[in-house]
Amino acid sequence: MIIFDTETTGLTQPAAAGVAAQPRIIDFAAIQLDPWTGEEVNRIEFLLQPDCPLDADITRITGYRDADLASAPRFPEVLPGLINFFLGETCMLAHNLQFDRDVLFWELTRMGAVTLFPWPPLQLCSMQMNEERFGKWPKLTALYEAVLGRKLDQKHTAMADVEALVEIVLAERLYELGRPG
């Protein structure tokens, strides 16, 4: 199972707005867990140069400034490693999967590489999985507190959010959903 998260230049727009209107990834992180033991197998993390200035709201939320990303690689440079990381995986999970999958889709679309990406067949959203429990899609902080019994000091970086989600996955043994068969 791969648990992943993105931080971006903004929110996704309707598809009719076109690829140019879609946000860019500025921070990507993922941790791969063994589906039998829940142990961490691998992790990947990188900042990306979005080729556009960050909005003040994005800087406020993530703490990233344009200068932090100025020397970061662009998405095409990290794509081979990202493909290799996901290759052969059967399950991916994100908190608000629709958003994170969509921003990845738009980055791949810019490169004409959507069909090259090894999308895992089982795609899970921890918000949707917990809608019944909360009566709505819960924020990561609320889910973390409900499952682990303590507050999450959310930093809004991709890896911090992934690590928090991994704690939830381990506590609820959700990694077992990634078992083949």
Backbone as a chain_set.jsonl record, in Angstrom:
{"seq": "MIIFDTETTGLTQPAAAGVAAQPRIIDFAAIQLDPWTGEEVNRIEFLLQPDCPLDADITRITGYRDADLASAPRFPEVLPGLINFFLGETCMLAHNLQFDRDVLFWELTRMGAVTLFPWPPLQLCSMQMNEERFGKWPKLTALYEAVLGRKLDQKHTAMADVEALVEIVLAERLYELGRPG", "coords": {"N": [[0.853, -1.178, 0.0], [0.54, 2.189, -0.853], [0.763, 5.248, 0.691], [-0.004, 8.54, 0.119], [0.573, 12.106, -0.43], [-0.002, 15.478, -1.493], [1.141, 18.844, -1.799], [0.106, 21.876, -3.177], [-0.115, 24.459, -5.767], [-2.617, 25.482, -5.607], [-6.211, 24.99, -5.798], [-7.884, 22.347, -7.598], [-9.487, 22.838, -10.752], [-12.594, 22.781, -12.636], [-12.607, 20.326, -15.249], [-13.156, 21.408, -17.743], [-11.947, 23.856, -17.663], [-9.422, 23.489, -18.514], [-5.984, 22.334, -18.888], [-4.038, 24.279, -18.341], [-5.14, 25.839, -16.353], [-5.036, 24.317, -14.1], [-3.768, 23.372, -10.842], [-0.336, 23.135, -9.722], [1.939, 20.687, -8.502], [3.781, 21.213, -5.572], [4.968, 19.98, -3.474], [5.572, 16.675, -2.76], [4.929, 13.557, -1.28], [5.323, 10.166, -0.239], [4.724, 7.037, 1.325], [5.46, 3.648, 1.368], [3.913, 0.758, 2.487], [4.306, -2.521, 3.816], [1.961, -4.961, 2.969], [1.384, -7.076, 4.644], [2.664, -6.843, 7.105], [2.646, -4.164, 7.772], [4.9, -2.712, 7.989], [7.205, -0.106, 7.103], [8.296, 0.06, 3.811], [9.395, 1.625, 1.841], [10.083, 5.064, 0.973], [9.332, 8.242, -0.494], [10.072, 11.578, -1.313], [9.774, 14.92, -2.332], [10.365, 18.344, -3.224], [8.961, 20.59, -5.618], [9.559, 22.702, -8.43], [7.248, 24.978, -9.417], [7.047, 26.703, -11.573], [5.605, 29.048, -11.467], [4.533, 31.881, -9.548], [3.937, 31.525, -6.011], [0.809, 31.783, -4.434], [-0.174, 33.986, -1.817], [-1.84, 32.788, 0.1], [-1.216, 30.073, -0.169], [1.422, 30.049, 0.674], [0.995, 30.831, 3.318], [-0.462, 28.604, 4.284], [1.209, 26.337, 3.755], [3.776, 27.166, 4.343], [5.779, 27.297, 2.515], [7.836, 29.235, 0.38], [8.416, 31.143, -2.627], [11.195, 31.25, -2.997], [12.01, 28.937, -1.679], [11.434, 26.971, -3.473], [12.753, 27.55, -5.766], [15.147, 26.325, -6.706], [14.364, 23.745, -6.923], [13.614, 20.577, -8.523], [11.769, 20.156, -11.64], [8.557, 18.731, -12.458], [8.805, 16.81, -14.684], [11.423, 15.901, -14.273], [11.377, 14.355, -11.952], [9.598, 12.384, -12.51], [10.401, 9.745, -13.614], [11.446, 8.428, -11.289], [9.192, 8.505, -9.657], [7.36, 6.951, -11.091], [8.707, 4.495, -10.926], [8.559, 4.1, -8.163], [5.796, 3.655, -7.755], [5.343, 1.467, -9.36], [4.012, -1.718, -9.845], [2.55, -1.657, -7.524], [-0.432, -2.388, -5.703], [-2.341, -0.953, -4.305], [-3.357, 2.311, -3.38], [-3.562, 5.081, -1.131], [-4.992, 8.041, 0.046], [-5.651, 11.037, 1.9], [-8.374, 12.658, 1.069], [-8.369, 11.685, -1.604], [-9.386, 12.181, -4.203], [-8.59, 14.835, -4.812], [-5.691, 14.729, -4.583], [-5.07, 12.692, -6.422], [-6.118, 13.867, -8.712], [-4.468, 16.191, -9.051], [-2.038, 14.985, -9.56], [-2.751, 13.627, -11.894], [-3.159, 15.869, -13.607], [-0.574, 16.933, -13.731], [0.706, 14.825, -15.033], [-0.757, 14.886, -17.393], [0.096, 17.29, -18.565], [2.506, 16.473, -19.55], [1.848, 14.521, -21.304], [1.742, 11.952, -20.295], [-0.093, 10.362, -18.925], [-1.046, 7.747, -19.423], [1.245, 6.324, -19.062], [1.699, 6.129, -16.399], [1.762, 3.98, -13.579], [-0.973, 3.399, -12.311], [-2.289, 2.26, -9.291], [-4.651, -0.421, -8.945], [-6.52, -0.501, -6.799], [-7.851, 2.158, -5.18], [-7.994, 4.255, -2.524], [-9.733, 6.466, -0.307], [-9.24, 8.128, 2.627], [-10.931, 9.999, 3.726], [-13.456, 9.505, 2.543], [-13.777, 6.877, 3.419], [-14.317, 7.241, 6.066], [-16.596, 8.711, 6.282], [-19.163, 7.874, 7.176], [-18.704, 7.407, 9.901], [-18.19, 9.991, 10.859], [-20.238, 11.49, 9.837], [-19.774, 13.188, 7.834], [-17.177, 14.211, 5.541], [-14.209, 13.841, 7.175], [-11.713, 16.097, 8.47], [-8.161, 15.685, 8.346], [-6.984, 16.15, 10.839], [-9.115, 15.743, 12.643], [-9.743, 13.047, 12.174], [-7.343, 11.824, 12.894], [-7.234, 12.458, 15.658], [-9.558, 11.111, 16.544], [-8.911, 8.427, 16.009], [-6.378, 7.997, 17.19], [-6.458, 9.268, 19.626], [-5.189, 11.601, 20.388], [-4.161, 14.994, 19.788], [-3.318, 16.265, 16.541], [-0.572, 17.99, 15.499], [-0.701, 19.712, 12.941], [1.316, 20.276, 10.145], [1.111, 20.818, 7.468], [2.798, 19.934, 5.406], [3.694, 17.725, 2.8], [4.959, 15.265, 3.595], [4.651, 15.283, 6.407], [1.864, 15.106, 6.617], [1.474, 12.625, 5.363], [2.865, 10.931, 7.12], [1.268, 11.198, 9.407], [-1.096, 10.083, 8.448], [-0.195, 7.497, 7.963], [0.16, 6.613, 10.604], [-2.517, 6.402, 11.353], [-3.388, 4.46, 9.512], [-1.844, 2.277, 10.378], [-2.802, 1.952, 13.017], [-5.423, 1.203, 12.525], [-5.071, -0.997, 11.006], [-5.27, -0.823, 8.243], [-3.523, -1.254, 6.191], [-3.72, -3.874, 5.486], [-5.632, -3.962, 3.533], [-4.283, -3.707, 1.188], [-3.358, -6.167, 0.493], [-2.597, -8.712, -1.838], [-4.96, -10.542, -3.884]], "CA": [[0.0, 0.0, 0.0], [1.227, 3.472, -0.875], [0.034, 6.383, 1.256], [0.664, 9.702, -0.466], [-0.038, 13.423, -0.275], [0.601, 16.569, -2.262], [0.846, 20.253, -1.546], [0.011, 22.408, -4.534], [-0.245, 25.904, -5.951], [-4.014, 25.882, -5.441], [-7.232, 23.957, -5.916], [-8.197, 21.931, -8.962], [-10.596, 23.502, -11.426], [-13.313, 21.851, -13.511], [-11.814, 19.889, -16.401], [-13.399, 22.319, -18.868], [-11.045, 25.004, -17.539], [-8.199, 23.142, -19.237], [-4.798, 21.963, -18.126], [-3.295, 25.47, -17.91], [-5.782, 26.391, -15.155], [-4.919, 23.372, -12.996], [-2.644, 23.643, -9.948], [0.902, 22.366, -9.864], [2.45, 20.099, -7.263], [4.998, 21.84, -5.051], [5.515, 19.086, -2.459], [5.017, 15.33, -2.921], [5.495, 12.559, -0.368], [4.634, 8.872, -0.199], [5.328, 5.942, 2.081], [4.949, 2.337, 0.974], [3.845, -0.178, 3.611], [4.136, -3.941, 3.531], [0.548, -5.267, 3.233], [1.259, -8.169, 5.607], [3.176, -6.459, 8.429], [2.479, -2.744, 8.002], [6.211, -2.075, 8.094], [7.58, 0.774, 5.997], [9.153, -0.565, 2.815], [10.087, 2.653, 1.068], [9.46, 6.385, 1.004], [9.804, 9.193, -1.49], [9.654, 12.936, -0.961], [10.484, 15.962, -3.065], [9.76, 19.636, -3.545], [8.97, 20.823, -7.067], [9.486, 24.055, -8.972], [5.979, 25.022, -10.159], [7.129, 27.644, -12.703], [4.678, 30.157, -11.267], [4.656, 32.349, -8.171], [2.978, 30.993, -5.052], [-0.175, 32.687, -3.869], [0.073, 34.246, -0.398], [-2.573, 31.795, 0.892], [-0.464, 28.819, -0.208], [2.57, 30.26, 1.563], [0.471, 30.829, 4.682], [-0.876, 27.246, 4.636], [2.302, 25.36, 3.696], [5.047, 27.727, 4.799], [6.724, 27.376, 1.402], [7.952, 30.502, -0.358], [8.984, 30.965, -3.969], [12.632, 30.999, -2.86], [12.195, 27.55, -1.242], [11.212, 26.073, -4.608], [13.47, 28.083, -6.933], [16.141, 25.382, -7.237], [13.785, 22.399, -6.911], [13.395, 20.029, -9.872], [10.436, 20.246, -12.225], [7.891, 17.429, -12.447], [9.386, 15.816, -15.605], [12.684, 15.371, -13.751], [11.128, 13.365, -10.89], [8.628, 11.386, -12.966], [10.897, 8.359, -13.662], [11.514, 7.875, -9.932], [7.826, 8.349, -9.173], [6.833, 5.763, -11.775], [9.374, 3.334, -10.332], [8.03, 3.935, -6.808], [4.432, 3.122, -7.826], [5.306, 0.293, -10.234], [3.674, -2.989, -9.229], [1.735, -1.49, -6.318], [-1.834, -2.733, -5.932], [-3.244, -0.105, -3.541], [-2.885, 3.622, -2.935], [-4.494, 5.703, -0.215], [-4.719, 9.443, 0.37], [-6.724, 11.741, 2.586], [-8.895, 13.434, -0.056], [-7.774, 11.043, -2.778], [-9.82, 12.832, -5.447], [-7.728, 15.992, -5.054], [-4.302, 14.344, -4.814], [-5.011, 11.952, -7.689], [-6.354, 14.825, -9.805], [-3.308, 17.044, -9.33], [-1.062, 14.106, -10.207], [-3.26, 13.444, -13.262], [-2.914, 17.072, -14.416], [0.877, 17.013, -13.991], [0.974, 13.82, -16.067], [-1.384, 15.362, -18.637], [0.979, 18.304, -19.155], [3.61, 15.77, -20.186], [1.343, 13.457, -22.173], [2.222, 10.716, -19.683], [-1.118, 9.76, -18.062], [-1.13, 6.298, -19.632], [2.51, 5.712, -18.651], [1.769, 6.019, -14.944], [1.204, 2.703, -13.106], [-2.011, 3.647, -11.306], [-2.722, 1.046, -8.592], [-6.069, -0.673, -9.211], [-7.329, -0.176, -5.634], [-7.565, 3.537, -4.8], [-8.806, 4.502, -1.342], [-9.74, 7.805, 0.271], [-9.538, 8.017, 4.063], [-12.09, 10.85, 4.022], [-14.659, 8.761, 2.162], [-13.87, 5.682, 4.246], [-14.745, 7.629, 7.407], [-17.759, 9.596, 6.185], [-20.251, 7.378, 8.027], [-18.292, 7.588, 11.292], [-18.231, 11.411, 11.218], [-21.41, 12.149, 9.265], [-19.226, 14.07, 6.795], [-15.782, 13.883, 5.279], [-13.447, 14.458, 8.259], [-10.373, 16.636, 8.258], [-7.127, 14.773, 8.833], [-6.787, 16.377, 12.273], [-10.224, 15.107, 13.367], [-9.585, 11.6, 12.038], [-6.177, 11.475, 13.706], [-7.622, 12.525, 17.068], [-10.536, 10.059, 16.812], [-8.277, 7.11, 15.959], [-5.205, 7.873, 18.053], [-6.728, 9.827, 20.944], [-4.376, 12.783, 20.681], [-4.24, 16.023, 18.753], [-2.281, 16.306, 15.516], [-0.013, 19.312, 15.228], [-0.581, 19.624, 11.486], [2.299, 21.182, 9.566], [0.749, 21.013, 6.062], [3.772, 19.51, 4.409], [3.23, 16.432, 2.303], [5.441, 14.14, 4.403], [4.02, 15.325, 7.732], [0.507, 14.579, 6.464], [1.582, 11.194, 5.073], [3.245, 10.234, 8.353], [0.079, 11.163, 10.262], [-2.017, 9.112, 7.856], [0.387, 6.172, 8.206], [-0.181, 6.251, 11.985], [-3.926, 5.982, 11.322], [-3.418, 3.196, 8.771], [-1.297, 1.232, 11.243], [-3.707, 1.749, 14.15], [-6.643, 0.532, 12.056], [-4.624, -2.134, 10.181], [-5.768, -0.624, 6.88], [-2.52, -1.769, 5.251], [-4.169, -5.195, 5.05], [-6.435, -3.803, 2.313], [-3.374, -3.779, 0.06], [-2.915, -7.545, 0.245], [-3.077, -9.263, -3.118], [-5.894, -11.647, -3.855]], "C": [[0.897, 1.239, 0.0], [0.286, 4.533, -0.322], [0.743, 7.621, 0.739], [-0.126, 10.983, -0.233], [0.705, 14.416, -1.15], [0.275, 17.899, -1.599], [0.969, 20.907, -2.909], [-0.078, 23.932, -4.55], [-1.677, 26.388, -5.793], [-4.94, 24.693, -5.572], [-7.465, 23.599, -7.373], [-9.433, 22.667, -9.455], [-11.37, 22.464, -12.229], [-12.473, 21.537, -14.75], [-11.968, 20.829, -17.59], [-12.498, 23.547, -18.828], [-9.724, 24.751, -18.252], [-7.011, 22.928, -18.315], [-4.041, 23.179, -17.601], [-3.864, 26.057, -16.617], [-5.596, 25.507, -13.921], [-3.687, 23.672, -12.142], [-1.454, 22.735, -10.245], [1.307, 21.82, -8.488], [3.712, 20.849, -6.859], [5.694, 20.945, -4.027], [4.806, 17.75, -2.622], [5.708, 14.407, -1.931], [4.662, 11.292, -0.418], [5.438, 7.895, 0.636], [4.651, 4.653, 1.627], [5.035, 1.41, 2.179], [3.691, -1.611, 3.105], [2.7, -4.322, 3.883], [0.336, -6.385, 4.263], [1.66, -7.732, 7.013], [2.907, -5.002, 8.775], [3.8, -2.003, 8.122], [6.484, -1.209, 6.87], [8.583, 0.057, 5.098], [10.011, 0.487, 2.119], [9.376, 3.978, 1.281], [10.105, 7.254, -0.057], [9.256, 10.566, -1.103], [10.453, 13.913, -1.803], [9.656, 17.234, -3.162], [9.869, 19.8, -5.043], [8.881, 22.307, -7.373], [8.206, 24.129, -9.814], [5.985, 25.942, -11.373], [6.043, 28.707, -12.664], [4.822, 30.609, -9.822], [3.571, 31.733, -7.278], [2.064, 32.108, -4.569], [0.12, 32.837, -2.376], [-0.649, 33.236, 0.491], [-1.83, 30.459, 0.937], [0.758, 28.925, 0.701], [2.12, 30.228, 3.021], [0.139, 29.406, 5.146], [0.325, 26.304, 4.751], [3.61, 25.859, 4.304], [6.076, 27.84, 3.698], [6.661, 28.743, 0.735], [8.558, 30.205, -1.721], [10.466, 30.606, -3.895], [12.917, 29.55, -2.448], [12.143, 26.573, -2.417], [12.048, 26.442, -5.829], [14.462, 27.088, -7.533], [15.642, 23.937, -7.24], [13.625, 21.89, -8.343], [11.972, 20.3, -10.349], [9.866, 18.828, -12.312], [8.499, 16.425, -13.437], [10.683, 15.178, -15.096], [12.47, 14.289, -12.698], [10.218, 12.229, -11.351], [9.202, 9.971, -13.061], [10.979, 7.701, -12.283], [10.141, 7.63, -9.344], [7.166, 7.129, -9.803], [7.414, 4.506, -11.148], [8.829, 3.05, -8.929], [6.658, 3.263, -6.827], [4.336, 1.799, -8.596], [5.039, -0.99, -9.45], [2.819, -2.886, -7.979], [0.267, -1.761, -6.632], [-2.814, -1.761, -5.275], [-2.592, 1.236, -3.221], [-3.979, 4.262, -2.103], [-4.043, 7.134, 0.024], [-5.905, 9.987, 1.153], [-7.178, 12.821, 1.612], [-8.216, 12.96, -1.339], [-8.141, 11.761, -4.067], [-8.9, 13.997, -5.792], [-6.308, 15.567, -5.416], [-4.129, 13.577, -6.121], [-5.2, 12.902, -8.863], [-5.141, 15.695, -10.091], [-2.186, 16.233, -9.965], [-1.465, 13.866, -11.661], [-2.94, 14.658, -14.136], [-1.429, 17.265, -14.694], [1.257, 16.024, -15.092], [0.407, 14.247, -17.417], [-0.507, 16.391, -19.327], [2.115, 17.666, -19.939], [3.147, 14.725, -21.198], [1.69, 12.083, -21.624], [1.181, 10.013, -18.803], [-1.129, 8.245, -18.197], [0.172, 5.584, -19.271], [2.568, 5.448, -17.153], [1.102, 4.727, -14.48], [0.2, 2.897, -11.964], [-2.383, 2.34, -10.613], [-4.23, 0.835, -8.794], [-6.995, -0.336, -8.031], [-6.903, 1.205, -5.139], [-8.537, 3.947, -3.704], [-8.647, 5.93, -0.83], [-10.124, 7.688, 1.742], [-10.676, 8.946, 4.484], [-13.379, 10.088, 3.727], [-14.866, 7.541, 3.05], [-14.423, 5.996, 5.636], [-15.951, 8.556, 7.421], [-18.883, 9.142, 7.131], [-19.935, 7.617, 9.506], [-18.469, 9.032, 11.753], [-19.489, 12.132, 10.729], [-21.034, 13.159, 8.195], [-17.809, 13.598, 6.523], [-14.918, 14.585, 6.331], [-12.129, 15.069, 7.78], [-9.38, 15.622, 8.829], [-6.933, 14.927, 10.34], [-7.874, 15.689, 13.099], [-10.106, 13.585, 13.32], [-8.442, 11.115, 12.92], [-6.546, 11.428, 15.193], [-8.599, 11.407, 17.43], [-9.873, 8.682, 16.883], [-7.189, 6.958, 17.016], [-5.367, 8.5, 19.436], [-5.847, 10.992, 21.353], [-4.448, 13.745, 19.503], [-3.062, 15.912, 17.792], [-1.843, 17.748, 15.336], [0.303, 19.343, 13.731], [0.338, 20.71, 10.945], [1.993, 21.534, 8.116], [1.944, 20.905, 5.126], [3.34, 18.114, 4.0], [3.683, 15.286, 3.198], [4.827, 14.144, 5.802], [2.602, 14.755, 7.666], [0.526, 13.08, 6.176], [1.924, 10.431, 6.349], [2.079, 10.152, 9.334], [-0.912, 10.119, 9.749], [-1.499, 7.687, 8.043], [0.084, 5.722, 9.634], [-1.619, 5.746, 12.071], [-4.055, 4.618, 10.655], [-2.914, 2.052, 9.649], [-2.246, 0.92, 12.398], [-4.949, 0.971, 13.738], [-6.346, -0.664, 11.145], [-5.143, -2.036, 8.739], [-4.784, -1.123, 5.827], [-2.909, -3.139, 4.717], [-5.037, -5.121, 3.786], [-5.586, -3.904, 1.055], [-2.884, -5.178, -0.25], [-3.45, -8.043, -1.077], [-4.085, -10.374, -2.892], [-7.211, -11.235, -3.422]], "O": [[1.871, 1.324, 0.747], [-0.837, 4.698, -0.798], [1.956, 7.75, 0.898], [-1.308, 10.961, 0.109], [1.87, 14.225, -1.498], [-0.745, 18.043, -0.924], [1.833, 20.54, -3.706], [-0.111, 24.592, -3.512], [-1.925, 27.593, -5.84], [-4.519, 23.541, -5.473], [-7.275, 24.421, -8.268], [-10.3, 23.062, -8.676], [-10.857, 21.373, -12.479], [-11.723, 22.385, -15.235], [-11.026, 21.026, -18.357], [-12.305, 24.208, -19.849], [-8.99, 25.69, -18.56], [-7.029, 23.288, -17.138], [-3.457, 23.116, -16.519], [-3.137, 26.705, -15.864], [-5.959, 25.907, -12.815], [-2.682, 24.168, -12.65], [-1.57, 21.716, -10.926], [1.039, 22.434, -7.455], [4.597, 21.093, -7.68], [6.878, 21.131, -3.743], [3.577, 17.694, -2.623], [6.925, 14.466, -1.762], [3.448, 11.339, -0.615], [6.669, 7.924, 0.65], [3.427, 4.582, 1.517], [6.084, 1.287, 2.812], [3.031, -1.865, 2.098], [2.255, -4.036, 4.995], [-0.792, -6.607, 4.702], [1.077, -8.185, 7.998], [2.936, -4.634, 9.949], [3.813, -0.791, 8.336], [6.06, -1.522, 5.758], [9.586, -0.482, 5.567], [11.191, 0.268, 1.846], [8.223, 4.02, 1.711], [11.248, 7.042, -0.463], [8.127, 10.692, -0.63], [11.662, 13.756, -1.971], [8.425, 17.203, -3.179], [10.756, 19.227, -5.675], [8.217, 23.066, -6.668], [8.088, 23.423, -10.815], [5.015, 25.959, -12.131], [5.614, 29.207, -13.704], [5.193, 29.813, -8.959], [2.455, 31.46, -7.72], [2.503, 33.233, -4.328], [0.614, 31.901, -1.746], [-0.121, 32.861, 1.538], [-1.819, 29.79, 1.971], [1.083, 27.979, 1.418], [2.805, 29.651, 3.866], [0.431, 29.047, 6.287], [0.446, 25.562, 5.726], [4.449, 25.064, 4.728], [7.142, 28.418, 3.91], [5.591, 29.324, 0.551], [9.141, 29.142, -1.935], [10.937, 29.753, -4.647], [13.949, 28.994, -2.824], [12.727, 25.491, -2.366], [12.046, 25.715, -6.823], [14.598, 27.021, -8.755], [16.405, 23.014, -7.526], [13.513, 22.688, -9.274], [11.088, 20.629, -9.558], [10.608, 17.848, -12.247], [8.696, 15.27, -13.06], [10.998, 14.042, -15.451], [13.302, 13.393, -12.564], [10.084, 11.222, -10.657], [8.531, 9.041, -12.614], [10.616, 6.535, -12.134], [9.939, 6.66, -8.614], [6.488, 6.363, -9.118], [6.684, 3.555, -10.87], [8.658, 1.891, -8.552], [6.387, 2.391, -6.001], [3.335, 1.092, -8.48], [5.759, -1.307, -8.503], [2.403, -3.905, -7.426], [-0.219, -1.404, -7.706], [-3.99, -1.735, -5.638], [-1.423, 1.294, -2.838], [-5.167, 4.028, -2.327], [-2.852, 7.402, 0.185], [-7.016, 9.462, 1.074], [-6.454, 13.785, 1.361], [-7.578, 13.735, -2.053], [-7.289, 11.932, -4.94], [-8.476, 14.133, -6.94], [-5.775, 15.995, -6.44], [-3.155, 13.786, -6.844], [-4.531, 12.771, -9.888], [-4.809, 15.921, -11.255], [-1.461, 16.743, -10.818], [-0.62, 13.899, -12.555], [-2.501, 14.502, -15.276], [-1.059, 17.715, -15.779], [2.042, 16.354, -15.982], [1.014, 14.001, -18.459], [-0.377, 16.37, -20.55], [2.627, 18.259, -20.888], [3.971, 14.111, -21.876], [1.91, 11.146, -22.392], [1.546, 9.147, -18.008], [-1.213, 7.533, -17.196], [0.193, 4.357, -19.183], [3.378, 4.647, -16.686], [0.002, 4.405, -14.929], [0.491, 2.597, -10.807], [-2.764, 1.387, -11.292], [-4.996, 1.799, -8.811], [-8.136, 0.071, -8.246], [-5.759, 1.407, -4.733], [-9.748, 3.986, -3.918], [-7.569, 6.519, -0.911], [-11.209, 7.205, 2.066], [-11.322, 8.7, 5.503], [-14.282, 10.033, 4.562], [-15.999, 7.206, 3.394], [-14.943, 5.106, 6.31], [-16.288, 9.124, 8.46], [-19.483, 9.972, 7.813], [-20.82, 7.993, 10.273], [-18.852, 9.278, 12.897], [-19.773, 13.252, 11.156], [-21.886, 13.9, 7.707], [-17.303, 12.697, 7.192], [-14.898, 15.815, 6.374], [-11.524, 14.607, 6.812], [-9.726, 14.808, 9.686], [-6.737, 13.934, 11.042], [-7.58, 15.113, 14.146], [-10.344, 12.912, 14.323], [-8.57, 10.105, 13.612], [-6.21, 10.474, 15.894], [-8.488, 10.814, 18.503], [-10.237, 7.862, 17.726], [-7.088, 5.916, 17.663], [-4.53, 8.299, 20.315], [-5.768, 11.332, 22.534], [-4.756, 13.357, 18.376], [-1.96, 15.52, 18.175], [-2.662, 18.623, 15.053], [1.42, 19.043, 13.311], [0.172, 21.894, 11.238], [2.578, 22.479, 7.587], [2.085, 21.681, 4.181], [2.693, 17.405, 4.771], [2.879, 14.417, 3.532], [4.512, 13.075, 6.326], [2.187, 14.01, 8.554], [-0.314, 12.341, 6.69], [1.328, 9.39, 6.624], [1.919, 9.142, 10.019], [-1.493, 9.365, 10.53], [-2.288, 6.767, 8.259], [-0.22, 4.549, 9.849], [-1.902, 4.779, 12.779], [-4.74, 3.73, 11.162], [-3.504, 0.972, 9.656], [-2.469, -0.247, 12.721], [-5.469, 0.17, 14.515], [-7.261, -1.267, 10.584], [-5.418, -3.052, 8.101], [-5.176, -1.386, 4.69], [-2.486, -3.528, 3.628], [-5.161, -6.106, 3.058], [-6.112, -4.16, -0.029], [-2.076, -5.362, -1.16], [-4.617, -7.827, -1.405], [-4.076, -11.054, -1.866], [-8.122, -12.06, -3.343]]}, "num_chains": 1, "name": "protein.A"}
